Amino acid sequence: MISGKSFGLVFALFIISFSSSSFSKPLDKAFTSWLERLESDLRNKILSSGACDACKLLSFAAQVAFKTNNVVNDVVHISREVCKELKIEDNRVCTEAISEFKVEVLTVVDEVFLSPSEICGSLLGPSCAHKRDPSEFWNVTIPDKKPPVKPIPPPKPGSPVSRVLQFSDIHLDFLYQEGSNPYCGEPLCCRSNDKPPDPGKPKAGKYGDYQCDIPTITFENMLQHLNATQQKFDYAIWTGDVPPHNIWNQSRADQIAALDYANKLIVKYLPGLKVFPAVGNHEGAPVNSFPPPFVTGPDSNQWLRDSLADHWKIWLPDYALPTIYKGSYYTVLLSKGFRLVSLNMNYCNNMNWWLLINNTDPAQQLQWLVDTLQEAEDNGEKVHIIGHILPGSPDCLKPWSWNYYKIVNRYQSTVTAQFFAHTHADEFEIFYDEKTRKIPTNIAFIGPSVTTYQTHNPGYRIYEVDGDYANSSRVVLNHETYILDLVEANKGNVQWKLEYNAKEAYDMPSLLPEDWNNLVHRFAVNKTLFDTFYKFFWKSAPGHSCDDSCRSSMLCRLMTGRSYDTSACTLLQETFSKETMRQFQESVDMC
């Protein structure tokens, strides 16, 4: 993922305009004098400041200029020059990033007044300043009378088992070039338009590089492998992010072309397979730009919603299309008693600036989810939910995340599994009851990425799901993750191999929420077992380790199914601390 610090400061530069031409209209004399002093001292101040202080200073000057004269061209020009002067990114990225994001940022800033602290907190995070979280709580209407939660019986021997493929975060780079520079100094490298590496320096391999997105040959090779070696799948879930990470230079046409290319390859190598997609944050242009339906005209992303419907309809029934046109979400009845819901998680994305205007249940998606789950409950259906951004991530706005959490817990007996992606890692999130925060209620599986960005091996996953028969629980019984060892592939040994089987690797009796909860507590007291998980987290890519502080943070992350909530981690931290003290006492006794 692109550095939030560098791109946050680039975004702040959009709203800068402190050149003389920016203040051509008459202003209060004293204020004009202050502005002149600011202009003369500005370069030294921002060069000597950290990113946070620079952001606040520039944002304040920007607001004065923009609100006074609305001089978009001056804002863009000066922003580019300051970006280059401060070496926030190289000249090419500075020039193109400003152009890429200017409409979205300036439109939203003009619509919603943000203080410098709110701007910089949103861009650079809470370590810089308080941000406009849009964190005022709003609620969706959730019916009472939750049915009693019954124990889930294991499937009878010989019962049908469904095989479900998940692939995600492809990030196809059409400019990837073997032999190019993986350390070009830009947020995404290994591209044909980068300067070549110096003699003796690393070069990008044929199938990818750990610093970069993947070439098309790698994705095509995965699909060829799936076609040739894997048993028949019942269906596949495709959880978002097709374009590469060159987010400073993307157009709507680029995003549609990437989607079209991926669609055609999937149909070519997996003919007849039903694929159920979810939209990722990189499908937008600019990245993360998903205006809710109330934004119309040229700023609307109806172009993307229309394109998604057009590309996805080969796998979906007609009744699923209206909500895709509205907000890029939908539901499909897979078989009698079993339903799938695909959510647009960009409506909780904290980098989706359009939500600063109004973030209350964008596109009415969550209320639609409640209505859909209530109908499923009434009809005795089980439901799987898919999406891109995981709900417990800090990337997901707190009001949306907490409402979603309440919905999943209310329909605990209906929602039997959730599937997300976005982090490129192999992980999971546990949901807990909201009263005691100790009883595990649901599990969200976070699938691995196909891209290598950043420092992952390519991977995909196969789930075994309690299958298609009357009264099936539809819970995930097991899963297997397959990876491509990039080092070996670039040497010519191109083999997609089983990395691990979840039940075997973790010695789990089943993959129910309580088993994942028990596993996290085992991680807290068994570093060897945790290290196994951490290896799989990176899909066995080299160069990763995790000390006790990292382990504690990681385990808390696994127990956080709603954003900005660490309450479920308290008991785990107590367990972790007790084990640390026990080990310390044992070492003392041995001495």
mmCIF file with all atom_site columns, N, CA and C in Angstrom, residues 219-284:
data_model
loop_
_atom_site.group_PDB
_atom_site.id
_atom_site.type_symbol
_atom_site.label_atom_id
_atom_site.label_alt_id
_atom_site.label_comp_id
_atom_site.label_asym_id
_atom_site.label_entity_id
_atom_site.label_seq_id
_atom_site.pdbx_PDB_ins_code
_atom_site.Cartn_x
_atom_site.Cartn_y
_atom_site.Cartn_z
_atom_site.occupancy
_atom_site.B_iso_or_equiv
_atom_site.pdbx_formal_charge
_atom_site.auth_seq_id
_atom_site.auth_comp_id
_atom_site.auth_asym_id
_atom_site.auth_atom_id
_atom_site.pdbx_PDB_model_num
ATOM 1   N N  . PHE A 1 219 ? -0.789  -13.746 -13.073 1.00 0.00 ? 219 PHE A N  1
ATOM 2   C CA . PHE A 1 219 ? -2.217  -14.015 -12.886 1.00 0.00 ? 219 PHE A CA 1
ATOM 3   C C  . PHE A 1 219 ? -2.688  -15.076 -13.879 1.00 0.00 ? 219 PHE A C  1
ATOM 4   N N  . GLU A 1 220 ? -2.251  -14.964 -15.108 1.00 0.00 ? 220 GLU A N  1
ATOM 5   C CA . GLU A 1 220 ? -2.650  -15.948 -16.110 1.00 0.00 ? 220 GLU A CA 1
ATOM 6   C C  . GLU A 1 220 ? -2.120  -17.333 -15.751 1.00 0.00 ? 220 GLU A C  1
ATOM 7   N N  . ASN A 1 221 ? -0.898  -17.381 -15.222 1.00 0.00 ? 221 ASN A N  1
ATOM 8   C CA . ASN A 1 221 ? -0.340  -18.667 -14.813 1.00 0.00 ? 221 ASN A CA 1
ATOM 9   C C  . ASN A 1 221 ? -1.151  -19.282 -13.678 1.00 0.00 ? 221 ASN A C  1
ATOM 10  N N  . MET A 1 222 ? -1.635  -18.458 -12.734 1.00 0.00 ? 222 MET A N  1
ATOM 11  C CA . MET A 1 222 ? -2.466  -18.979 -11.657 1.00 0.00 ? 222 MET A CA 1
ATOM 12  C C  . MET A 1 222 ? -3.759  -19.574 -12.197 1.00 0.00 ? 222 MET A C  1
ATOM 13  N N  . LEU A 1 223 ? -4.374  -18.880 -13.135 1.00 0.00 ? 223 LEU A N  1
ATOM 14  C CA . LEU A 1 223 ? -5.617  -19.382 -13.708 1.00 0.00 ? 223 LEU A CA 1
ATOM 15  C C  . LEU A 1 223 ? -5.382  -20.662 -14.507 1.00 0.00 ? 223 LEU A C  1
ATOM 16  N N  . GLN A 1 224 ? -4.278  -20.741 -15.229 1.00 0.00 ? 224 GLN A N  1
ATOM 17  C CA . GLN A 1 224 ? -3.936  -21.969 -15.944 1.00 0.00 ? 224 GLN A CA 1
ATOM 18  C C  . GLN A 1 224 ? -3.755  -23.123 -14.974 1.00 0.00 ? 224 GLN A C  1
ATOM 19  N N  . HIS A 1 225 ? -3.076  -22.842 -13.866 1.00 0.00 ? 225 HIS A N  1
ATOM 20  C CA . HIS A 1 225 ? -2.868  -23.857 -12.826 1.00 0.00 ? 225 HIS A CA 1
ATOM 21  C C  . HIS A 1 225 ? -4.207  -24.327 -12.256 1.00 0.00 ? 225 HIS A C  1
ATOM 22  N N  . LEU A 1 226 ? -5.103  -23.390 -11.952 1.00 0.00 ? 226 LEU A N  1
ATOM 23  C CA . LEU A 1 226 ? -6.414  -23.761 -11.413 1.00 0.00 ? 226 LEU A CA 1
ATOM 24  C C  . LEU A 1 226 ? -7.184  -24.621 -12.405 1.00 0.00 ? 226 LEU A C  1
ATOM 25  N N  . ASN A 1 227 ? -7.093  -24.268 -13.673 1.00 0.00 ? 227 ASN A N  1
ATOM 26  C CA . ASN A 1 227 ? -7.793  -25.021 -14.708 1.00 0.00 ? 227 ASN A CA 1
ATOM 27  C C  . ASN A 1 227 ? -7.253  -26.439 -14.817 1.00 0.00 ? 227 ASN A C  1
ATOM 28  N N  . ALA A 1 228 ? -5.932  -26.596 -14.659 1.00 0.00 ? 228 ALA A N  1
ATOM 29  C CA . ALA A 1 228 ? -5.294  -27.885 -14.945 1.00 0.00 ? 228 ALA A CA 1
ATOM 30  C C  . ALA A 1 228 ? -5.234  -28.822 -13.744 1.00 0.00 ? 228 ALA A C  1
ATOM 31  N N  . THR A 1 229 ? -5.194  -28.274 -12.526 1.00 0.00 ? 229 THR A N  1
ATOM 32  C CA . THR A 1 229 ? -4.867  -29.132 -11.382 1.00 0.00 ? 229 THR A CA 1
ATOM 33  C C  . THR A 1 229 ? -5.954  -29.240 -10.326 1.00 0.00 ? 229 THR A C  1
ATOM 34  N N  . GLN A 1 230 ? -6.808  -28.263 -10.193 1.00 0.00 ? 230 GLN A N  1
ATOM 35  C CA . GLN A 1 230 ? -7.773  -28.277 -9.101  1.00 0.00 ? 230 GLN A CA 1
ATOM 36  C C  . GLN A 1 230 ? -9.069  -28.982 -9.508  1.00 0.00 ? 230 GLN A C  1
ATOM 37  N N  . GLN A 1 231 ? -9.657  -29.614 -8.512  1.00 0.00 ? 231 GLN A N  1
ATOM 38  C CA . GLN A 1 231 ? -10.953 -30.243 -8.748  1.00 0.00 ? 231 GLN A CA 1
ATOM 39  C C  . GLN A 1 231 ? -12.011 -29.163 -8.987  1.00 0.00 ? 231 GLN A C  1
ATOM 40  N N  . LYS A 1 232 ? -13.131 -29.575 -9.446  1.00 0.00 ? 232 LYS A N  1
ATOM 41  C CA . LYS A 1 232 ? -14.209 -28.648 -9.785  1.00 0.00 ? 232 LYS A CA 1
ATOM 42  C C  . LYS A 1 232 ? -14.638 -27.823 -8.559  1.00 0.00 ? 232 LYS A C  1
ATOM 43  N N  . PHE A 1 233 ? -14.788 -26.528 -8.776  1.00 0.00 ? 233 PHE A N  1
ATOM 44  C CA . PHE A 1 233 ? -15.298 -25.637 -7.735  1.00 0.00 ? 233 PHE A CA 1
ATOM 45  C C  . PHE A 1 233 ? -16.806 -25.475 -7.910  1.00 0.00 ? 233 PHE A C  1
ATOM 46  N N  . ASP A 1 234 ? -17.479 -25.295 -6.784  1.00 0.00 ? 234 ASP A N  1
ATOM 47  C CA . ASP A 1 234 ? -18.911 -25.006 -6.860  1.00 0.00 ? 234 ASP A CA 1
ATOM 48  C C  . ASP A 1 234 ? -19.145 -23.565 -7.277  1.00 0.00 ? 234 ASP A C  1
ATOM 49  N N  . TYR A 1 235 ? -18.303 -22.672 -6.804  1.00 0.00 ? 235 TYR A N  1
ATOM 50  C CA . TYR A 1 235 ? -18.327 -21.276 -7.245  1.00 0.00 ? 235 TYR A CA 1
ATOM 51  C C  . TYR A 1 235 ? -17.070 -20.602 -6.712  1.00 0.00 ? 235 TYR A C  1
ATOM 52  N N  . ALA A 1 236 ? -16.852 -19.364 -7.132  1.00 0.00 ? 236 ALA A N  1
ATOM 53  C CA . ALA A 1 236 ? -15.693 -18.587 -6.677  1.00 0.00 ? 236 ALA A CA 1
ATOM 54  C C  . ALA A 1 236 ? -16.156 -17.241 -6.160  1.00 0.00 ? 236 ALA A C  1
ATOM 55  N N  . ILE A 1 237 ? -15.404 -16.694 -5.196  1.00 0.00 ? 237 ILE A N  1
ATOM 56  C CA . ILE A 1 237 ? -15.619 -15.319 -4.741  1.00 0.00 ? 237 ILE A CA 1
ATOM 57  C C  . ILE A 1 237 ? -14.359 -14.517 -5.078  1.00 0.00 ? 237 ILE A C  1
ATOM 58  N N  . TRP A 1 238 ? -14.585 -13.345 -5.637  1.00 0.00 ? 238 TRP A N  1
ATOM 59  C CA . TRP A 1 238 ? -13.504 -12.484 -6.135  1.00 0.00 ? 238 TRP A CA 1
ATOM 60  C C  . TRP A 1 238 ? -13.648 -11.158 -5.394  1.00 0.00 ? 238 TRP A C  1
ATOM 61  N N  . THR A 1 239 ? -12.782 -10.927 -4.393  1.00 0.00 ? 239 THR A N  1
ATOM 62  C CA . THR A 1 239 ? -13.051 -9.865  -3.425  1.00 0.00 ? 239 THR A CA 1
ATOM 63  C C  . THR A 1 239 ? -12.264 -8.579  -3.681  1.00 0.00 ? 239 THR A C  1
ATOM 64  N N  . GLY A 1 240 ? -12.153 -8.190  -4.943  1.00 0.00 ? 240 GLY A N  1
ATOM 65  C CA . GLY A 1 240 ? -11.788 -6.821  -5.273  1.00 0.00 ? 240 GLY A CA 1
ATOM 66  C C  . GLY A 1 240 ? -10.325 -6.520  -5.532  1.00 0.00 ? 240 GLY A C  1
ATOM 67  N N  . ASP A 1 241 ? -10.101 -5.338  -6.093  1.00 0.00 ? 241 ASP A N  1
ATOM 68  C CA . ASP A 1 241 ? -8.803  -4.721  -6.409  1.00 0.00 ? 241 ASP A CA 1
ATOM 69  C C  . ASP A 1 241 ? -8.116  -5.384  -7.608  1.00 0.00 ? 241 ASP A C  1
ATOM 70  N N  . VAL A 1 242 ? -8.385  -4.812  -8.777  1.00 0.00 ? 242 VAL A N  1
ATOM 71  C CA . VAL A 1 242 ? -7.777  -5.291  -10.019 1.00 0.00 ? 242 VAL A CA 1
ATOM 72  C C  . VAL A 1 242 ? -6.653  -4.368  -10.491 1.00 0.00 ? 242 VAL A C  1
ATOM 73  N N  . PRO A 1 243 ? -6.817  -3.032  -10.491 1.00 0.00 ? 243 PRO A N  1
ATOM 74  C CA . PRO A 1 243 ? -5.766  -2.151  -11.024 1.00 0.00 ? 243 PRO A CA 1
ATOM 75  C C  . PRO A 1 243 ? -4.518  -2.149  -10.148 1.00 0.00 ? 243 PRO A C  1
ATOM 76  N N  . PRO A 1 244 ? -3.397  -1.677  -10.691 1.00 0.00 ? 244 PRO A N  1
ATOM 77  C CA . PRO A 1 244 ? -2.147  -1.607  -9.924  1.00 0.00 ? 244 PRO A CA 1
ATOM 78  C C  . PRO A 1 244 ? -2.122  -0.410  -8.985  1.00 0.00 ? 244 PRO A C  1
ATOM 79  N N  . HIS A 1 245 ? -0.993  -0.263  -8.274  1.00 0.00 ? 245 HIS A N  1
ATOM 80  C CA . HIS A 1 245 ? -0.846  0.783   -7.262  1.00 0.00 ? 245 HIS A CA 1
ATOM 81  C C  . HIS A 1 245 ? -0.242  2.081   -7.802  1.00 0.00 ? 245 HIS A C  1
ATOM 82  N N  . ASN A 1 246 ? -0.276  2.307   -9.089  1.00 0.00 ? 246 ASN A N  1
ATOM 83  C CA . ASN A 1 246 ? 0.190   3.606   -9.623  1.00 0.00 ? 246 ASN A CA 1
ATOM 84  C C  . ASN A 1 246 ? -0.944  4.617   -9.501  1.00 0.00 ? 246 ASN A C  1
ATOM 85  N N  . ILE A 1 247 ? -1.331  4.892   -8.269  1.00 0.00 ? 247 ILE A N  1
ATOM 86  C CA . ILE A 1 247 ? -2.550  5.658   -8.032  1.00 0.00 ? 247 ILE A CA 1
ATOM 87  C C  . ILE A 1 247 ? -2.415  7.128   -8.409  1.00 0.00 ? 247 ILE A C  1
ATOM 88  N N  . TRP A 1 248 ? -1.211  7.560   -8.730  1.00 0.00 ? 248 TRP A N  1
ATOM 89  C CA . TRP A 1 248 ? -1.017  8.956   -9.131  1.00 0.00 ? 248 TRP A CA 1
ATOM 90  C C  . TRP A 1 248 ? -1.294  9.159   -10.626 1.00 0.00 ? 248 TRP A C  1
ATOM 91  N N  . ASN A 1 249 ? -1.534  8.088   -11.351 1.00 0.00 ? 249 ASN A N  1
ATOM 92  C CA . ASN A 1 249 ? -1.705  8.220   -12.799 1.00 0.00 ? 249 ASN A CA 1
ATOM 93  C C  . ASN A 1 249 ? -2.657  7.154   -13.311 1.00 0.00 ? 249 ASN A C  1
ATOM 94  N N  . GLN A 1 250 ? -3.931  7.306   -12.983 1.00 0.00 ? 250 GLN A N  1
ATOM 95  C CA . GLN A 1 250 ? -4.953  6.363   -13.441 1.00 0.00 ? 250 GLN A CA 1
ATOM 96  C C  . GLN A 1 250 ? -6.172  7.131   -13.936 1.00 0.00 ? 250 GLN A C  1
ATOM 97  N N  . SER A 1 251 ? -6.815  6.564   -14.928 1.00 0.00 ? 251 SER A N  1
ATOM 98  C CA . SER A 1 251 ? -8.019  7.177   -15.476 1.00 0.00 ? 251 SER A CA 1
ATOM 99  C C  . SER A 1 251 ? -9.185  6.196   -15.356 1.00 0.00 ? 251 SER A C  1
ATOM 100 N N  . ARG A 1 252 ? -10.363 6.702   -15.601 1.00 0.00 ? 252 ARG A N  1
ATOM 101 C CA . ARG A 1 252 ? -11.519 5.818   -15.621 1.00 0.00 ? 252 ARG A CA 1
ATOM 102 C C  . ARG A 1 252 ? -11.355 4.731   -16.684 1.00 0.00 ? 252 ARG A C  1
ATOM 103 N N  . ALA A 1 253 ? -10.811 5.110   -17.821 1.00 0.00 ? 253 ALA A N  1
ATOM 104 C CA . ALA A 1 253 ? -10.591 4.138   -18.896 1.00 0.00 ? 253 ALA A CA 1
ATOM 105 C C  . ALA A 1 253 ? -9.596  3.062   -18.462 1.00 0.00 ? 253 ALA A C  1
ATOM 106 N N  . ASP A 1 254 ? -8.568  3.450   -17.695 1.00 0.00 ? 254 ASP A N  1
ATOM 107 C CA . ASP A 1 254 ? -7.592  2.478   -17.194 1.00 0.00 ? 254 ASP A CA 1
ATOM 108 C C  . ASP A 1 254 ? -8.260  1.436   -16.303 1.00 0.00 ? 254 ASP A C  1
ATOM 109 N N  . GLN A 1 255 ? -9.133  1.903   -15.403 1.00 0.00 ? 255 GLN A N  1
ATOM 110 C CA . GLN A 1 255 ? -9.764  0.977   -14.456 1.00 0.00 ? 255 GLN A CA 1
ATOM 111 C C  . GLN A 1 255 ? -10.705 0.012   -15.182 1.00 0.00 ? 255 GLN A C  1
ATOM 112 N N  . ILE A 1 256 ? -11.433 0.522   -16.137 1.00 0.00 ? 256 ILE A N  1
ATOM 113 C CA . ILE A 1 256 ? -12.344 -0.334  -16.896 1.00 0.00 ? 256 ILE A CA 1
ATOM 114 C C  . ILE A 1 256 ? -11.559 -1.349  -17.731 1.00 0.00 ? 256 ILE A C  1
ATOM 115 N N  . ALA A 1 257 ? -10.434 -0.905  -18.306 1.00 0.00 ? 257 ALA A N  1
ATOM 116 C CA . ALA A 1 257 ? -9.605  -1.811  -19.108 1.00 0.00 ? 257 ALA A CA 1
ATOM 117 C C  . ALA A 1 257 ? -9.044  -2.941  -18.250 1.00 0.00 ? 257 ALA A C  1
ATOM 118 N N  . ALA A 1 258 ? -8.613  -2.621  -17.022 1.00 0.00 ? 258 ALA A N  1
ATOM 119 C CA . ALA A 1 258 ? -8.085  -3.649  -16.129 1.00 0.00 ? 258 ALA A CA 1
ATOM 120 C C  . ALA A 1 258 ? -9.170  -4.655  -15.761 1.00 0.00 ? 258 ALA A C  1
ATOM 121 N N  . LEU A 1 259 ? -10.351 -4.152  -15.441 1.00 0.00 ? 259 LEU A N  1
ATOM 122 C CA . LEU A 1 259 ? -11.476 -5.023  -15.103 1.00 0.00 ? 259 LEU A CA 1
ATOM 123 C C  . LEU A 1 259 ? -11.833 -5.918  -16.282 1.00 0.00 ? 259 LEU A C  1
ATOM 124 N N  . ASP A 1 260 ? -11.857 -5.341  -17.471 1.00 0.00 ? 260 ASP A N  1
ATOM 125 C CA . ASP A 1 260 ? -12.201 -6.096  -18.665 1.00 0.00 ? 260 ASP A CA 1
ATOM 126 C C  . ASP A 1 260 ? -11.181 -7.199  -18.937 1.00 0.00 ? 260 ASP A C  1
ATOM 127 N N  . TYR A 1 261 ? -9.912  -6.866  -18.780 1.00 0.00 ? 261 TYR A N  1
ATOM 128 C CA . TYR A 1 261 ? -8.848  -7.845  -19.028 1.00 0.00 ? 261 TYR A CA 1
ATOM 129 C C  . TYR A 1 261 ? -8.960  -9.023  -18.051 1.00 0.00 ? 261 TYR A C  1
ATOM 130 N N  . ALA A 1 262 ? -9.136  -8.704  -16.751 1.00 0.00 ? 262 ALA A N  1
ATOM 131 C CA . ALA A 1 262 ? -9.239  -9.766  -15.750 1.00 0.00 ? 262 ALA A CA 1
ATOM 132 C C  . ALA A 1 262 ? -10.469 -10.634 -15.991 1.00 0.00 ? 262 ALA A C  1
ATOM 133 N N  . ASN A 1 263 ? -11.592 -10.000 -16.313 1.00 0.00 ? 263 ASN A N  1
ATOM 134 C CA . ASN A 1 263 ? -12.817 -10.754 -16.587 1.00 0.00 ? 263 ASN A CA 1
ATOM 135 C C  . ASN A 1 263 ? -12.619 -11.776 -17.706 1.00 0.00 ? 263 ASN A C  1
ATOM 136 N N  . LYS A 1 264 ? -12.001 -11.327 -18.786 1.00 0.00 ? 264 LYS A N  1
ATOM 137 C CA . LYS A 1 264 ? -11.826 -12.196 -19.949 1.00 0.00 ? 264 LYS A CA 1
ATOM 138 C C  . LYS A 1 264 ? -10.899 -13.366 -19.635 1.00 0.00 ? 264 LYS A C  1
ATOM 139 N N  . LEU A 1 265 ? -9.840  -13.122 -18.844 1.00 0.00 ? 265 LEU A N  1
ATOM 140 C CA . LEU A 1 265 ? -8.948  -14.223 -18.475 1.00 0.00 ? 265 LEU A CA 1
ATOM 141 C C  . LEU A 1 265 ? -9.675  -15.243 -17.597 1.00 0.00 ? 265 LEU A C  1
ATOM 142 N N  . ILE A 1 266 ? -10.482 -14.765 -16.665 1.00 0.00 ? 266 ILE A N  1
ATOM 143 C CA . ILE A 1 266 ? -11.213 -15.680 -15.779 1.00 0.00 ? 266 ILE A CA 1
ATOM 144 C C  . ILE A 1 266 ? -12.175 -16.543 -16.585 1.00 0.00 ? 266 ILE A C  1
ATOM 145 N N  . VAL A 1 267 ? -12.896 -15.931 -17.497 1.00 0.00 ? 267 VAL A N  1
ATOM 146 C CA . VAL A 1 267 ? -13.840 -16.677 -18.332 1.00 0.00 ? 267 VAL A CA 1
ATOM 147 C C  . VAL A 1 267 ? -13.095 -17.670 -19.222 1.00 0.00 ? 267 VAL A C  1
ATOM 148 N N  . LYS A 1 268 ? -11.922 -17.282 -19.706 1.00 0.00 ? 268 LYS A N  1
ATOM 149 C CA . LYS A 1 268 ? -11.144 -18.150 -20.595 1.00 0.00 ? 268 LYS A CA 1
ATOM 150 C C  . LYS A 1 268 ? -10.666 -19.406 -19.870 1.00 0.00 ? 268 LYS A C  1
ATOM 151 N N  . TYR A 1 269 ? -10.110 -19.251 -18.662 1.00 0.00 ? 269 TYR A N  1
ATOM 152 C CA . TYR A 1 269 ? -9.489  -20.384 -17.985 1.00 0.00 ? 269 TYR A CA 1
ATOM 153 C C  . TYR A 1 269 ? -10.407 -21.092 -16.989 1.00 0.00 ? 269 TYR A C  1
ATOM 154 N N  . LEU A 1 270 ? -11.470 -20.427 -16.567 1.00 0.00 ? 270 LEU A N  1
ATOM 155 C CA . LEU A 1 270 ? -12.423 -21.061 -15.658 1.00 0.00 ? 270 LEU A CA 1
ATOM 156 C C  . LEU A 1 270 ? -13.814 -21.006 -16.281 1.00 0.00 ? 270 LEU A C  1
ATOM 157 N N  . PRO A 1 271 ? -13.961 -21.585 -17.464 1.00 0.00 ? 271 PRO A N  1
ATOM 158 C CA . PRO A 1 271 ? -15.241 -21.484 -18.178 1.00 0.00 ? 271 PRO A CA 1
ATOM 159 C C  . PRO A 1 271 ? -16.359 -22.190 -17.419 1.00 0.00 ? 271 PRO A C  1
ATOM 160 N N  . GLY A 1 272 ? -17.491 -21.549 -17.373 1.00 0.00 ? 272 GLY A N  1
ATOM 161 C CA . GLY A 1 272 ? -18.652 -22.146 -16.720 1.00 0.00 ? 272 GLY A CA 1
ATOM 162 C C  . GLY A 1 272 ? -18.686 -21.973 -15.218 1.00 0.00 ? 272 GLY A C  1
ATOM 163 N N  . LEU A 1 273 ? -17.608 -21.475 -14.622 1.00 0.00 ? 273 LEU A N  1
ATOM 164 C CA . LEU A 1 273 ? -17.582 -21.297 -13.169 1.00 0.00 ? 273 LEU A CA 1
ATOM 165 C C  . LEU A 1 273 ? -18.333 -20.028 -12.792 1.00 0.00 ? 273 LEU A C  1
ATOM 166 N N  . LYS A 1 274 ? -19.236 -20.138 -11.843 1.00 0.00 ? 274 LYS A N  1
ATOM 167 C CA . LYS A 1 274 ? -19.919 -18.966 -11.315 1.00 0.00 ? 274 LYS A CA 1
ATOM 168 C C  . LYS A 1 274 ? -18.953 -18.185 -10.414 1.00 0.00 ? 274 LYS A C  1
ATOM 169 N N  . VAL A 1 275 ? -18.765 -16.928 -10.726 1.00 0.00 ? 275 VAL A N  1
ATOM 170 C CA . VAL A 1 275 ? -17.868 -16.068 -9.956  1.00 0.00 ? 275 VAL A CA 1
ATOM 171 C C  . VAL A 1 275 ? -18.697 -14.929 -9.361  1.00 0.00 ? 275 VAL A C  1
ATOM 172 N N  . PHE A 1 276 ? -18.556 -14.728 -8.058  1.00 0.00 ? 276 PHE A N  1
ATOM 173 C CA . PHE A 1 276 ? -19.308 -13.674 -7.381  1.00 0.00 ? 276 PHE A CA 1
ATOM 174 C C  . PHE A 1 276 ? -18.323 -12.615 -6.889  1.00 0.00 ? 276 PHE A C  1
ATOM 175 N N  . PRO A 1 277 ? -18.295 -11.436 -7.545  1.00 0.00 ? 277 PRO A N  1
ATOM 176 C CA . PRO A 1 277 ? -17.303 -10.411 -7.230  1.00 0.00 ? 277 PRO A CA 1
ATOM 177 C C  . PRO A 1 277 ? -17.791 -9.435  -6.155  1.00 0.00 ? 277 PRO A C  1
ATOM 178 N N  . ALA A 1 278 ? -16.813 -8.739  -5.571  1.00 0.00 ? 278 ALA A N  1
ATOM 179 C CA . ALA A 1 278 ? -17.054 -7.573  -4.721  1.00 0.00 ? 278 ALA A CA 1
ATOM 180 C C  . ALA A 1 278 ? -16.119 -6.473  -5.190  1.00 0.00 ? 278 ALA A C  1
ATOM 181 N N  . VAL A 1 279 ? -16.538 -5.236  -5.060  1.00 0.00 ? 279 VAL A N  1
ATOM 182 C CA . VAL A 1 279 ? -15.741 -4.121  -5.558  1.00 0.00 ? 279 VAL A CA 1
ATOM 183 C C  . VAL A 1 279 ? -14.679 -3.732  -4.528  1.00 0.00 ? 279 VAL A C  1
ATOM 184 N N  . GLY A 1 280 ? -13.458 -3.461  -5.009  1.00 0.00 ? 280 GLY A N  1
ATOM 185 C CA . GLY A 1 280 ? -12.370 -3.031  -4.139  1.00 0.00 ? 280 GLY A CA 1
ATOM 186 C C  . GLY A 1 280 ? -12.197 -1.527  -4.150  1.00 0.00 ? 280 GLY A C  1
ATOM 187 N N  . ASN A 1 281 ? -11.331 -1.019  -3.294  1.00 0.00 ? 281 ASN A N  1
ATOM 188 C CA . ASN A 1 281 ? -11.107 0.427   -3.242  1.00 0.00 ? 281 ASN A CA 1
ATOM 189 C C  . ASN A 1 281 ? -10.287 0.932   -4.424  1.00 0.00 ? 281 ASN A C  1
ATOM 190 N N  . HIS A 1 282 ? -9.523  0.043   -5.080  1.00 0.00 ? 282 HIS A N  1
ATOM 191 C CA . HIS A 1 282 ? -8.696  0.474   -6.210  1.00 0.00 ? 282 HIS A CA 1
ATOM 192 C C  . HIS A 1 282 ? -9.458  0.507   -7.523  1.00 0.00 ? 282 HIS A C  1
ATOM 193 N N  . GLU A 1 283 ? -10.697 0.065   -7.533  1.00 0.00 ? 283 GLU A N  1
ATOM 194 C CA . GLU A 1 283 ? -11.470 0.145   -8.775  1.00 0.00 ? 283 GLU A CA 1
ATOM 195 C C  . GLU A 1 283 ? -11.875 1.586   -9.104  1.00 0.00 ? 283 GLU A C  1
ATOM 196 N N  . GLY A 1 284 ? -11.884 2.445   -8.104  1.00 0.00 ? 284 GLY A N  1
ATOM 197 C CA . GLY A 1 284 ? -12.246 3.845   -8.331  1.00 0.00 ? 284 GLY A CA 1
ATOM 198 C C  . GLY A 1 284 ? -11.136 4.610   -9.026  1.00 0.00 ? 284 GLY A C  1
#
